Amino acid sequence: MDFNLSNLLEKQISMKYVAYFVGACLGVKLGAFILRSAIKKVKILIQKRKVKKFIQKRNQDLKNLQIPATNLSQDVIDKVLNGDITQLKKMLEAKTVTSEDLVNIFSKRVQQHGIEYGVVTHLKYEEAIQAAKECDKLRKENSPLCQLPLFGIPISMKETFDEKGYPATIGSIFRLDYIPSEDGFCVKLLKSGGAIPFLRTNVPQAAMIYESVNDVYGRVLNPWDKTKYAGGSSGGEGAAVAARMSPGGMGSDIGGSIRIPAAMCGVYGFKPTAQRTIMSGHTFYSKAFNGQKTVLCASGPICKSVDDLILFFRQLSDPQYLQKFKLHERDPFFPTQQINESELSNNKKQRRFGYFKTLKSFDCTLANQRAVEIAVDKLRAQGHQLVEINLPDVDSIKNGFIQFLLSDEFEGIYDLLSKEATVKEYIMIDIFAQTPPLMKRILSVLFYMLGEKSFAELLPQTNRLRVEELNRLQYKIGQLQLDYLRLFDDHEIEAIICPSFGAPALPHSSSIDSTPVCLYTFIWNYLNFPCGVLPVTKVLKEEQHFNNSRIKELPAKRVDFYMKQNTEGLPVNVQVVAPPFKEETCLNVMKMLDDQIQFYKHNSFPELK
Ligand SMILES: *[C@@H]1O[C@H](CO)[C@@H](O)[C@H](O)[C@H]1NC(C)=O
Ligand SMILES: *[C@@H]1O[C@H](CO)[C@@H](O)[C@H](O)[C@H]1NC(C)=O
Ligand SMILES: *[C@@H]1O[C@H](CO)[C@@H](O)[C@H](O)[C@H]1NC(C)=O
């Protein structure tokens, strides 16, 4: 055996240097990490202080704003607050009120309640009152412009739409200085029709969850019950309309963001096919997020009636209004389609519609099922035929949508947030996005053993997708779209009546552990079908539970727990779905239902306490 002491010593010495070197590297790395974290913490602290000052100033400005009292009678003011836009238009025509009155009345209410309910991000009073005066002048001159769908009507905009001079933060503290130097296209289009954007409304941080809360503007409270969420991401819109701070406004929807707040607040919301209303002018998120085309976002209105949804739809979709703009402004790849007036006012008898009351993948509450029953009965009473249908492949949609959402490990959204921490309502998404694939496999087995089968199945499917995997997902979506169209063909149905959401408005932060309730909205984003929601009924005393759920896993137990927390009397909406580009059919069926149900003829808007 060759035993050489000096050789060994040499080896040990050189090992020592290697150890020193490795140690030093690790030390530097650790030091850099600590330094980076510290810098990040300080940056966030500085930014939060800036946000605080910014909010104090905004609050002070809103409080100090001098809004002249109108000399209208209380009766007329009530009519303005309770009326829909269609009625406001009649009042303007009859010269009972002026646009200036409307801006003053709604602004006053925003001043009184907007901050308390977390609804307002900015009131654009000065600009709106100028525009209102302009409209009043044109009306006096009998200008033909007065015939435009939203002429002289104050409207609200979700904060995610670009408006000149106002931050579009998407609830992110590092976007305080993101202030567009001109209006986005959507705002331009609405203004060109005489609408008066006067209010910007709150959203969730990054607008990707269905509870509206962020570290800039705070939390939106549901006007029906402050302890419940108002839905999201157009939560400020839903709450503003139900609280009568705005007669109607614009939201956007990639998983239910128009329909959920509308349903939680008992008002009307409409999500068109993504290519039927233009998205240009919706604010920039991040290059990765804005570049994704798997599931498209759509913009659409939240209002107090179906008639008003139609007014917005006209202004947003009618080619005659779009054609006023240059090609690059309105996007030449955006197909323009004439509005089919005869379908919008279709009053044929004996039409056929499909319906379903609940989904096996995750049942909805009894109140939501009863809302569908009411709608179905009303249509039957009108002589229409209703057939119960089974949606194909719902589980594949359920998992596919989450897969899509996490296909980039949420990087598009983390980019938007820069270094800001997510609010706690993002915890599930953070876990999905940040757990390494192997760990997910291990956790999946554990959850399976704990009886959480759905979660166990979902978890390993939430990894970053390779391009070919994303292509496969998109191919699958295309197949599903055809399968769902076959459903319309085979049953010879024009539209589907179904639940608006899995539950009524639940307590704040409950979205963390009851997420599957939004299955009922995102199905239709995944397929890109037009759909809308309208209020039908209220939760009954005996419906305050969820033990009708066939799935007994944690999210269902949580919904049961939340349903028991005084949900009686909360509004419940129903949803109408039509095939792609059949917006007219969807709105027509919604109108038919609304004429029969007339929720706000039998119920009043919530009193703000
Ligand atoms: C309100 O005031 C305006 C001008 O100050 C006046 O012309 C109008 O008649 C008043 N209306 C009512 C209802 O008093
Ligand atoms: C418009 O709707 C009617 C049914 O109301 C339909 O017969 C007609 O084909 C539609 N027109 C177009 C261009 O789609
Ligand atoms: C369901 O919940 C309600 C309300 O808590 C309760 O009265 C009822 O007994 C429950 N039913 C079952 C089958 O558990």
XYZ file of C-alpha atoms and ligand atoms in Angstrom:
651
model
C 0.000 0.000 0.000
C 1.325 3.385 -0.946
C 1.154 5.573 2.161
C 2.548 9.042 1.742
C 2.105 11.462 4.658
C 3.185 14.610 2.857
C 0.831 13.803 0.008
C -2.078 13.450 2.432
C -1.176 16.708 4.174
C -1.054 18.484 0.874
C -4.453 17.059 0.031
C -5.844 18.232 3.369
C -4.439 21.694 2.891
C -5.875 21.991 -0.582
C -9.198 20.622 0.782
C -9.051 23.378 3.381
C -8.749 26.020 0.680
C -11.572 24.532 -1.252
C -13.670 24.617 1.933
C -12.715 28.239 2.523
C -13.599 29.095 -1.014
C -16.966 27.341 -0.872
C -17.620 28.913 2.503
C -16.790 32.356 1.172
C -19.043 31.839 -1.859
C -21.911 30.743 0.320
C -21.239 33.659 2.632
C -21.328 36.128 -0.224
C -24.456 34.501 -1.573
C -26.173 34.591 1.803
C -25.021 38.159 2.336
C -26.368 39.163 -1.049
C -29.646 37.424 -0.291
C -29.993 39.178 3.053
C -29.074 42.486 1.469
C -31.531 41.986 -1.371
C -34.319 41.091 1.047
C -33.500 44.090 3.167
C -33.512 46.401 0.154
C -36.823 44.919 -0.952
C -38.298 45.435 2.530
C -37.109 49.038 2.612
C -38.439 49.688 -0.900
C -41.820 48.322 0.112
C -41.820 50.379 3.294
C -40.993 53.565 1.407
C -43.642 52.779 -1.185
C -46.249 52.054 1.478
C -45.553 55.412 3.072
C -46.012 57.020 -0.319
C -49.308 55.143 -0.766
C -50.471 56.307 2.648
C -49.833 59.948 1.786
C -51.458 59.508 -1.588
C -54.593 58.020 -0.011
C -54.740 60.717 2.683
C -54.642 63.364 -0.003
C -57.275 61.587 -2.086
C -59.568 61.307 0.935
C -59.057 64.951 1.845
C -59.740 66.056 -1.753
C -62.916 64.017 -1.914
C -64.094 65.334 1.457
C -63.347 68.959 0.559
C -64.979 68.761 -2.833
C -67.775 71.307 -3.146
C -70.665 69.570 -4.845
C -73.580 71.976 -5.298
C -76.932 70.762 -4.003
C -79.433 70.343 -6.828
C -82.695 72.172 -6.449
C -84.602 69.044 -7.465
C -87.253 67.618 -5.169
C -86.330 64.596 -3.048
C -88.811 62.621 -5.109
C -86.890 63.329 -8.324
C -83.557 62.625 -6.624
C -84.875 59.235 -5.495
C -86.055 58.516 -9.012
C -82.563 59.307 -10.286
C -80.894 57.063 -7.711
C -83.317 54.155 -8.171
C -83.796 54.437 -11.898
C -81.843 52.613 -14.542
C -80.051 54.450 -17.357
C -83.026 53.886 -19.653
C -85.183 55.846 -17.193
C -82.508 58.512 -16.733
C -82.506 59.021 -20.491
C -86.273 59.605 -20.407
C -85.865 62.103 -17.574
C -83.182 63.928 -19.560
C -85.399 64.008 -22.626
C -88.359 65.290 -20.607
C -86.014 67.938 -19.118
C -86.932 66.798 -15.598
C -83.199 66.661 -14.907
C -79.992 67.770 -16.600
C -76.765 65.801 -17.020
C -75.262 68.252 -14.542
C -77.874 67.193 -11.979
C -77.020 63.540 -12.592
C -73.285 64.084 -12.092
C -73.992 66.063 -8.919
C -76.405 63.539 -7.441
C -74.184 60.499 -8.012
C -70.995 62.350 -7.046
C -72.602 63.434 -3.777
C -73.408 59.842 -2.964
C -69.862 58.755 -3.789
C -68.601 61.518 -1.496
C -70.873 60.270 1.295
C -70.285 56.510 1.037
C -67.598 55.757 -1.545
C -64.604 55.477 0.764
C -66.454 53.681 3.541
C -67.468 50.914 1.105
C -64.034 50.836 -0.560
C -65.749 51.465 -3.888
C -64.068 54.608 -5.178
C -60.493 54.963 -6.333
C -61.107 58.399 -7.887
C -64.035 60.703 -8.460
C -63.411 62.711 -11.632
C -65.763 65.478 -10.626
C -64.344 68.566 -12.390
C -63.927 66.782 -15.699
C -67.367 65.159 -15.455
C -69.212 68.363 -14.622
C -67.613 70.092 -17.631
C -68.665 67.221 -19.902
C -72.170 67.305 -18.403
C -72.498 71.031 -19.138
C -71.401 70.325 -22.695
C -74.065 67.627 -23.039
C -76.745 69.880 -21.566
C -75.812 72.563 -24.086
C -76.051 70.126 -26.996
C -79.379 68.912 -25.697
C -80.701 72.486 -25.635
C -79.597 72.810 -29.257
C -81.395 69.571 -30.118
C -78.170 68.069 -31.448
C -78.557 64.668 -33.163
C -75.800 63.436 -30.823
C -78.437 63.271 -28.081
C -79.745 60.116 -29.754
C -76.553 58.184 -28.941
C -77.065 55.250 -26.545
C -75.387 56.747 -23.458
C -75.550 60.452 -24.243
C -75.255 62.645 -21.150
C -75.122 59.702 -18.726
C -72.496 59.563 -15.962
C -70.836 56.143 -15.895
C -68.182 54.441 -13.783
C -65.089 52.610 -14.992
C -63.246 49.733 -13.355
C -59.808 51.009 -12.364
C -58.183 48.693 -14.937
C -59.292 50.968 -17.777
C -56.833 53.700 -18.741
C -58.098 57.236 -18.161
C -55.986 60.299 -18.780
C -54.409 61.704 -15.633
C -55.559 58.976 -13.228
C -53.431 56.101 -11.951
C -54.352 52.623 -13.179
C -52.739 50.780 -10.270
C -54.665 47.480 -10.541
C -54.356 47.637 -6.764
C -50.577 47.379 -6.833
C -48.560 49.789 -4.662
C -45.725 50.003 -7.182
C -48.055 51.241 -9.918
C -49.017 54.462 -8.190
C -47.141 56.402 -10.857
C -48.667 54.499 -13.727
C -50.700 57.444 -14.991
C -51.776 57.275 -18.649
C -51.259 60.440 -20.667
C -54.389 59.749 -22.669
C -57.678 57.919 -22.356
C -57.699 54.279 -23.373
C -59.722 53.284 -26.424
C -62.670 51.956 -24.443
C -63.054 55.273 -22.618
C -62.676 57.171 -25.891
C -65.361 55.040 -27.500
C -67.764 55.592 -24.607
C -67.035 59.325 -24.503
C -67.569 59.579 -28.254
C -71.092 58.382 -27.513
C -71.647 61.145 -24.978
C -71.136 58.993 -21.876
C -69.546 60.842 -18.951
C -66.996 58.675 -17.094
C -67.092 60.254 -13.610
C -65.957 57.511 -11.242
C -63.114 54.985 -11.094
C -63.799 51.888 -9.035
C -61.767 49.492 -6.956
C -60.420 46.053 -7.899
C -58.457 43.209 -6.274
C -54.678 43.422 -6.277
C -53.676 42.401 -9.851
C -57.392 41.806 -10.583
C -56.999 38.024 -10.697
C -59.088 36.911 -7.721
C -62.805 37.277 -7.068
C -62.559 39.337 -3.874
C -61.743 42.990 -4.314
C -58.987 43.869 -1.854
C -55.572 45.507 -2.230
C -52.985 47.502 -0.289
C -53.648 50.752 -2.126
C -57.397 51.335 -1.882
C -58.450 48.693 0.641
C -61.393 46.324 0.508
C -64.747 46.618 -1.273
C -67.694 45.885 1.043
C -70.937 44.402 -0.200
C -73.728 47.012 0.002
C -76.188 44.276 1.061
C -74.033 43.264 4.018
C -70.711 44.863 4.838
C -69.335 41.620 6.258
C -69.577 39.941 2.824
C -67.397 40.332 -0.233
C -68.697 42.218 -3.255
C -67.063 39.785 -5.680
C -64.359 40.620 -8.183
C -62.461 41.572 -9.994
C -64.922 44.325 -11.020
C -65.971 44.456 -7.342
C -66.028 48.248 -7.105
C -68.351 48.344 -10.125
C -70.795 45.793 -8.706
C -70.882 47.559 -5.344
C -71.125 51.061 -6.876
C -74.153 50.075 -8.964
C -75.956 48.220 -6.146
C -75.161 51.054 -3.709
C -76.536 53.536 -6.303
C -73.310 55.511 -6.441
C -73.186 54.893 -10.186
C -76.031 54.222 -12.631
C -73.849 51.719 -14.504
C -70.319 51.135 -15.654
C -67.667 49.020 -17.267
C -65.935 45.904 -16.036
C -63.790 43.185 -17.570
C -64.005 39.402 -17.247
C -61.455 36.607 -17.710
C -62.882 34.142 -15.177
C -66.089 35.782 -13.974
C -64.907 39.281 -13.109
C -68.041 40.997 -14.440
C -70.603 38.343 -13.541
C -69.353 37.525 -10.041
C -69.603 41.065 -8.626
C -72.896 41.584 -10.455
C -74.227 38.371 -8.876
C -72.818 39.095 -5.407
C -74.389 42.563 -5.446
C -77.694 41.588 -7.089
C -77.274 43.656 -10.248
C -76.880 42.931 -13.980
C -73.660 42.001 -15.755
C -72.788 40.975 -19.291
C -69.652 39.303 -20.647
C -69.599 39.207 -24.459
C -67.535 36.891 -26.635
C -63.989 38.229 -26.183
C -63.866 39.514 -29.780
C -67.234 41.272 -29.753
C -66.277 44.216 -27.537
C -62.833 45.690 -27.850
C -60.234 45.227 -25.089
C -57.944 47.969 -26.280
C -57.659 50.656 -23.613
C -57.782 48.156 -20.782
C -54.591 48.934 -18.918
C -51.258 47.203 -19.495
C -50.443 44.469 -16.938
C -47.137 42.987 -18.060
C -45.791 41.820 -21.394
C -46.170 38.162 -20.469
C -49.722 38.599 -19.216
C -50.868 40.809 -22.072
C -49.279 38.451 -24.589
C -51.181 35.349 -23.527
C -54.021 34.312 -25.834
C -55.219 31.025 -24.332
C -58.225 32.407 -22.438
C -59.183 35.904 -23.498
C -60.431 38.721 -21.331
C -63.652 40.461 -22.409
C -64.935 43.887 -21.453
C -68.584 44.503 -20.651
C -71.070 46.434 -18.541
C -72.520 46.147 -15.031
C -75.897 47.907 -14.769
C -79.317 48.076 -13.144
C -81.297 46.456 -15.988
C -80.964 44.384 -19.153
C -82.081 47.422 -21.168
C -79.016 49.247 -19.877
C -76.696 46.343 -20.699
C -78.037 46.637 -24.252
C -77.298 50.384 -24.343
C -73.690 49.727 -23.391
C -73.460 46.839 -25.839
C -74.636 49.141 -28.642
C -72.098 51.816 -27.865
C -69.270 49.259 -27.558
C -70.083 47.016 -30.522
C -71.972 48.893 -33.190
C -69.628 49.232 -36.208
C -70.976 52.731 -36.958
C -69.440 54.011 -33.710
C -66.206 52.052 -34.090
C -65.696 53.294 -37.616
C -65.199 56.836 -36.356
C -61.757 55.712 -35.186
C -58.520 55.072 -37.037
C -57.578 51.486 -37.883
C -54.690 51.221 -35.454
C -56.771 52.718 -32.659
C -59.598 50.264 -32.922
C -57.406 47.277 -33.899
C -57.869 46.083 -37.496
C -57.889 42.424 -36.377
C -60.989 43.052 -34.338
C -63.956 41.760 -36.320
C -66.859 44.163 -36.441
C -70.279 42.632 -36.655
C -73.557 44.445 -37.233
C -75.954 44.264 -34.318
C -78.823 41.940 -35.227
C -81.777 44.107 -34.234
C -84.408 41.491 -35.045
C -82.695 38.986 -32.744
C -82.350 41.564 -29.992
C -86.122 42.037 -30.054
C -86.965 38.428 -30.964
C -90.393 37.624 -29.520
C -91.073 34.298 -31.213
C -93.140 31.818 -29.268
C -92.175 28.249 -28.418
C -88.437 28.612 -28.436
C -86.201 25.958 -26.926
C -83.691 26.548 -24.154
C -81.469 24.271 -22.113
C -80.867 24.502 -18.392
C -78.940 22.881 -15.559
C -79.353 23.527 -11.871
C -76.038 22.349 -10.479
C -72.779 20.611 -11.450
C -71.488 17.376 -9.986
C -67.908 18.678 -10.045
C -68.924 21.190 -7.391
C -72.602 21.687 -6.553
C -74.024 25.152 -6.090
C -76.128 26.132 -3.078
C -79.872 25.480 -2.897
C -80.588 29.192 -3.303
C -78.655 29.246 -6.585
C -80.534 26.149 -7.775
C -83.871 27.685 -6.840
C -82.955 30.783 -8.861
C -82.591 28.551 -11.932
C -85.932 26.855 -11.167
C -87.644 30.239 -10.990
C -86.154 31.311 -14.322
C -87.069 28.003 -15.973
C -90.666 28.212 -14.701
C -91.019 31.766 -15.994
C -89.878 30.747 -19.482
C -92.125 27.678 -19.487
C -95.051 29.874 -18.477
C -94.316 31.907 -21.622
C -94.802 28.790 -23.713
C -91.125 27.974 -24.290
C -89.664 24.493 -24.060
C -86.943 23.853 -21.535
C -84.767 20.766 -21.584
C -82.442 19.746 -18.806
C -78.924 19.248 -20.159
C -75.705 17.674 -18.908
C -72.556 19.657 -19.536
C -69.797 17.450 -20.970
C -66.297 17.243 -19.485
C -66.748 19.753 -16.675
C -63.843 18.318 -14.665
C -61.563 18.775 -17.624
C -62.609 22.436 -17.825
C -62.219 22.864 -14.089
C -58.660 21.559 -14.096
C -57.842 23.052 -17.485
C -58.692 26.562 -16.363
C -56.391 26.315 -13.328
C -53.729 24.792 -15.564
C -54.039 27.749 -17.905
C -53.893 30.218 -15.001
C -50.650 28.662 -13.745
C -49.157 27.781 -17.116
C -46.484 30.468 -16.620
C -46.307 29.829 -12.863
C -48.159 33.136 -12.549
C -45.098 35.006 -13.749
C -47.097 37.459 -15.882
C -48.855 38.600 -12.728
C -45.821 38.512 -10.430
C -44.144 40.734 -13.031
C -46.961 43.219 -12.737
C -46.613 43.266 -8.940
C -42.853 43.900 -9.097
C -41.629 43.166 -5.609
C -44.918 43.598 -3.807
C -46.184 40.722 -1.678
C -49.539 39.283 -2.669
C -52.554 39.830 -0.398
C -53.522 36.763 1.603
C -56.423 35.954 -0.739
C -53.750 34.810 -3.245
C -52.379 32.134 -0.952
C -53.668 29.144 -2.945
C -52.324 30.515 -6.217
C -48.988 31.291 -4.537
C -48.782 27.714 -3.275
C -49.612 26.321 -6.726
C -47.133 28.649 -8.422
C -44.222 28.309 -6.025
C -44.158 24.676 -4.921
C -41.618 22.632 -6.915
C -43.157 19.851 -9.066
C -41.687 16.986 -7.012
C -43.035 18.496 -3.800
C -46.448 18.793 -5.458
C -46.378 15.052 -6.199
C -45.586 14.248 -2.586
C -48.212 16.660 -1.257
C -50.697 15.223 -3.722
C -50.310 11.748 -2.206
C -50.776 13.202 1.271
C -53.911 15.082 0.284
C -55.235 11.948 -1.411
C -54.798 10.040 1.829
C -56.557 12.835 3.709
C -59.576 12.394 1.425
C -59.044 15.678 -0.475
C -59.317 13.955 -3.842
C -60.050 16.971 -6.060
C -57.191 18.975 -4.627
C -54.846 15.973 -4.841
C -55.706 15.547 -8.520
C -55.349 19.225 -9.309
C -52.040 19.903 -7.572
C -49.647 18.009 -9.916
C -51.392 19.569 -12.921
C -50.426 23.101 -11.966
C -46.851 23.149 -13.210
C -45.325 25.504 -15.721
C -46.284 24.325 -19.218
C -43.905 23.810 -22.089
C -44.990 25.385 -25.374
C -46.223 22.060 -26.773
C -48.143 21.417 -23.564
C -49.789 24.815 -23.845
C -50.579 24.072 -27.495
C -52.226 20.828 -26.430
C -54.288 22.688 -23.849
C -55.406 25.146 -26.518
C -56.241 22.289 -28.862
C -58.323 20.720 -26.093
C -60.171 24.009 -25.601
C -60.998 24.012 -29.318
C -62.407 20.477 -29.018
C -64.468 21.440 -25.980
C -65.880 24.462 -27.809
C -67.154 22.120 -30.544
C -68.538 19.659 -27.977
C -70.465 22.468 -26.322
C -71.771 23.727 -29.653
C -72.918 20.169 -30.369
C -74.898 20.420 -27.154
C -76.739 23.429 -28.616
C -77.252 21.591 -31.941
C -78.327 18.230 -30.530
C -80.876 19.696 -28.143
C -81.856 22.390 -30.648
C -81.512 25.031 -27.959
C -80.754 28.731 -28.393
C -79.391 29.468 -24.932
C -78.629 27.861 -21.583
C -80.091 28.974 -18.236
C -77.784 28.108 -15.335
C -76.483 29.216 -11.940
C -74.550 32.482 -11.840
C -72.105 31.274 -9.192
C -71.700 28.492 -6.647
C -73.011 30.583 -3.753
C -74.324 34.031 -2.800
C -71.900 36.593 -1.308
C -69.799 34.946 1.409
C -67.718 36.544 4.205
C -64.517 38.448 3.417
C -61.439 36.305 2.730
C -63.572 33.167 2.330
C -62.395 32.884 -1.282
C -59.177 31.376 0.096
C -60.750 28.015 0.897
C -63.980 27.952 -1.123
C -62.590 28.721 -4.577
C -64.502 26.055 -6.594
C -67.654 28.248 -6.369
C -66.300 30.211 -9.337
C -66.490 27.136 -11.594
C -69.908 28.397 -12.722
C -68.449 31.522 -14.278
C -65.030 30.477 -15.641
C -66.448 27.599 -17.739
C -67.758 30.224 -20.157
C -64.487 32.179 -20.298
C -62.638 28.968 -21.019
C -64.997 28.338 -23.948
C -65.340 32.035 -24.887
C -69.167 31.985 -24.972
C -71.184 35.170 -24.278
C -73.099 35.169 -21.006
C -74.785 37.457 -18.533
C -76.327 37.433 -15.071
C -79.468 39.001 -13.627
C -80.999 39.043 -10.132
C -83.862 36.627 -9.487
C -84.395 36.021 -5.784
C -82.928 36.240 -2.294
C -81.503 33.543 0.001
C -84.219 32.070 2.248
C -83.732 31.360 5.940
C -83.772 27.595 5.427
C -81.236 27.788 2.598
C -78.380 28.955 4.820
C -76.261 25.805 4.515
C -74.529 23.647 1.936
C -75.284 20.134 3.016
C -76.767 19.442 -0.429
C -73.160 19.193 -1.658
C -72.350 15.778 -3.097
C -68.649 16.428 -2.656
C -67.649 16.271 0.999
C -64.189 17.743 0.720
C -62.807 20.797 2.504
C -64.047 23.553 0.119
C -67.597 22.179 0.433
C -67.353 22.090 4.226
C -66.146 25.660 4.168
C -69.022 26.825 1.945
C -71.398 25.159 4.424
C -69.703 27.035 7.273
C -69.839 30.370 5.420
C -73.451 29.881 4.282
C -74.470 29.600 7.928
C -73.136 33.087 8.659
C -76.297 35.086 8.176
C -76.700 34.823 4.404
C -80.489 35.141 4.488
C -81.748 37.948 2.249
C -78.661 38.174 0.044
C -79.475 38.503 -3.663
C -79.171 35.486 -5.970
C -78.679 35.814 -9.720
C -79.129 33.436 -12.618
C -76.933 33.148 -15.706
C -77.817 32.999 -19.412
C -75.309 31.630 -21.940
C -75.427 31.699 -25.759
C -73.116 30.391 -28.515
C -70.153 32.580 -29.579
C -71.090 35.894 -31.244
C -74.766 35.431 -30.330
C -74.721 38.342 -27.887
C -78.113 39.414 -29.188
C -79.656 36.044 -28.263
C -78.134 36.154 -24.800
C -79.381 39.694 -24.113
C -82.776 38.910 -25.633
C -83.308 35.906 -23.329
C -82.054 37.896 -20.352
C -84.547 40.627 -21.192
C -87.373 38.115 -21.531
C -86.539 36.732 -18.101
C -86.144 40.136 -16.537
C -89.543 41.266 -17.846
C -91.064 38.303 -16.026
C -89.006 38.502 -12.842
C -88.514 42.256 -12.313
C -86.408 41.815 -9.197
C -86.245 45.541 -8.413
C -89.971 45.983 -8.771
C -90.404 43.613 -5.843
C -87.230 44.473 -3.923
C -85.532 47.738 -3.137
C -81.835 48.436 -3.458
C -79.885 47.876 -0.244
C -79.972 50.745 2.266
C -76.453 51.814 3.149
C -75.965 51.564 6.895
C -83.534 74.999 -10.404
O -82.694 76.067 -10.627
C -82.660 76.548 -11.950
C -81.603 77.615 -12.089
O -81.062 77.979 -10.873
C -84.010 77.030 -12.369
O -83.995 77.461 -13.701
C -84.993 75.905 -12.212
O -86.309 76.360 -12.448
C -84.956 75.341 -10.802
N -85.768 74.157 -10.761
C -86.610 73.879 -9.767
C -87.331 72.571 -9.872
O -86.771 74.603 -8.834
C -80.676 37.902 -37.199
O -81.540 37.186 -36.353
C -82.576 36.506 -37.014
C -83.434 35.820 -35.953
O -83.962 36.724 -35.057
C -82.013 35.467 -37.950
O -83.078 34.851 -38.658
C -81.049 36.141 -38.910
O -80.414 35.159 -39.695
C -80.007 36.932 -38.157
N -79.192 37.676 -39.086
C -77.893 37.530 -39.149
C -77.179 38.363 -40.142
O -77.274 36.755 -38.425
C -78.479 20.638 6.775
O -78.252 21.863 7.459
C -79.379 22.374 8.114
C -79.052 23.740 8.665
O -77.896 23.721 9.445
C -79.844 21.390 9.163
O -81.004 21.879 9.767
C -80.120 20.036 8.509
O -80.424 19.084 9.485
C -78.932 19.570 7.708
N -79.275 18.383 6.984
C -78.478 17.316 6.877
C -78.982 16.182 6.062
O -77.393 17.290 7.389
